[in-house]
């Protein structure tokens, strides 16, 4: 457990405590339930868990509206339950990443409650106030479906307060030194408990300045560097992950010289994966990765297909957005804000070949993959639920009552179970998939085993090959003498490809999932035929045993 770069080799599983297992029959998952399911997660083969917000909250934004940073929501248990969970996870060599949501608090947080009462409150300057709602007018609105302005009037304070998200989430004022100290104290509280990493929410928006977009400002980077210095000073093996939904050139500064964030999500890559498979053309993927600047050696991209939010389309052009809406939103209910609220399996029309192909990309492109809970089974969504709740329904363990998730009354569950004829828990659940050798769950386990055998996936360089068939996305990954060749067919039809592998002449080609020997690389172009949405993960090894 003591490799400081552990996050480069990690496979992260993202989950919501409330969605995993309910141990006390109140209809809401909790830490005791999650602790009981650590064996499942260990067996799946993931190496780290990322937990969505677990703190006291009025739950108007699923816990991203925090009213106390130093406790556990009573629905989920106690700090003691959390510590037991953390220790049990560590005992299984699983790392734990939690949320640091610092751009804003809930309006129910005692700081805001006090601040609004009087201009002389010691907490008044913890937030951003104004007499007018015209300041910072160059700033975009993020939650376009619900918010008309980034300012809201507070009748008690008799002033407007600034918020980048919902109006019940006032932004903290990072120009105030006490706010920065408070945030660092909160962070240390969780790091002292042994948390291995923190996903820092909404980092581009910490500081506001007139005449700017109020995103990615140098002053924001200064705050983040201060946070990183506190991590390095006391907790050298921990990891900070940036949620910065921005273009690659604007995300790059969050890595700075390896002294700001260790990791950052690659937001623009994600929708382009969905575009490439629809267009049967590799260019959306190769273009965005070519535009992605190199990052310092101690840094890493976080890759994902789906998460707890909408499939955000903020980082695509207007034309690309129209295309993705047209192709993936057959019902207007599937849209929310600037994105699509659906899960992976339903986006892929429940086509196992497509689900595998997208996972093949997720697990072989440069970065650390993040799996969203339930996607290892191919769970579906429920677009009739409000906000982004359709992708946050209970985990489907068995075909029994309440999917084995809870012993509460069915009506008491925090969200209804998926009972769709295709994706419903009666047919689609962990128990059933563990019985079937070729289930998606078993396939996911296999693919994770292979991924973990080769550090090249997490650490290696990337070089695209350019075969004339644009439906084929092929790349070489290299690390410490190992060479991997990944070939993906983005088309719904069988495709031939000729790869120029002359620099590898004489090497053996070994398919990694079946350990099957393919023809050796020779002078002539290397010919492959791929089934619809087929993929190959090859190792290129010199025939006398030494790896290339
Ligand atoms: C989280 C969202 C949340 C927002 C505001 C985000 O970046 O991922 O789920 O609604 O922050 O807190």
Coordinates of C-alpha atoms in Angstrom, one line a residue, residues 3-7 95 183-198 226-240 262:
X3 CA 3.6 3.3 -3.6
X4 CA 3.0 7.1 -3.7
X5 CA 1.9 6.8 -7.4
X6 CA -0.8 4.1 -6.5
X7 CA -3.5 6.1 -8.3
X95 CA -8.2 2.6 -1.2
X183 CA -11.2 24.1 4.1
X184 CA -7.8 22.8 4.9
X185 CA -8.9 21.9 8.4
X186 CA -11.8 19.9 6.9
X187 CA -9.5 18.1 4.5
X188 CA -7.1 17.2 7.3
X189 CA -10.0 15.9 9.4
X190 CA -10.7 13.2 6.8
X191 CA -7.1 12.6 5.8
X192 CA -6.3 12.0 9.5
X193 CA -9.0 9.3 9.5
X194 CA -7.1 7.6 6.7
X195 CA -8.9 8.6 3.5
X196 CA -6.5 8.0 0.6
X197 CA -7.8 10.5 -1.9
X198 CA -10.2 13.4 -2.3
X226 CA -2.1 26.0 -1.0
X227 CA -4.4 23.0 -0.5
X228 CA -1.8 20.8 -2.2
X229 CA 1.0 22.1 0.0
X230 CA -1.0 21.1 3.1
X231 CA -1.4 17.6 1.6
X232 CA 2.3 17.2 0.8
X233 CA 3.3 18.5 4.2
X234 CA 1.4 16.0 6.2
X235 CA 0.1 13.3 3.9
X236 CA 2.6 12.5 1.1
X237 CA 0.9 9.4 -0.3
X238 CA -2.6 10.9 -0.7
X239 CA -4.2 11.9 -3.9
X240 CA -6.2 15.0 -5.1
X262 CA -2.4 14.5 -8.9

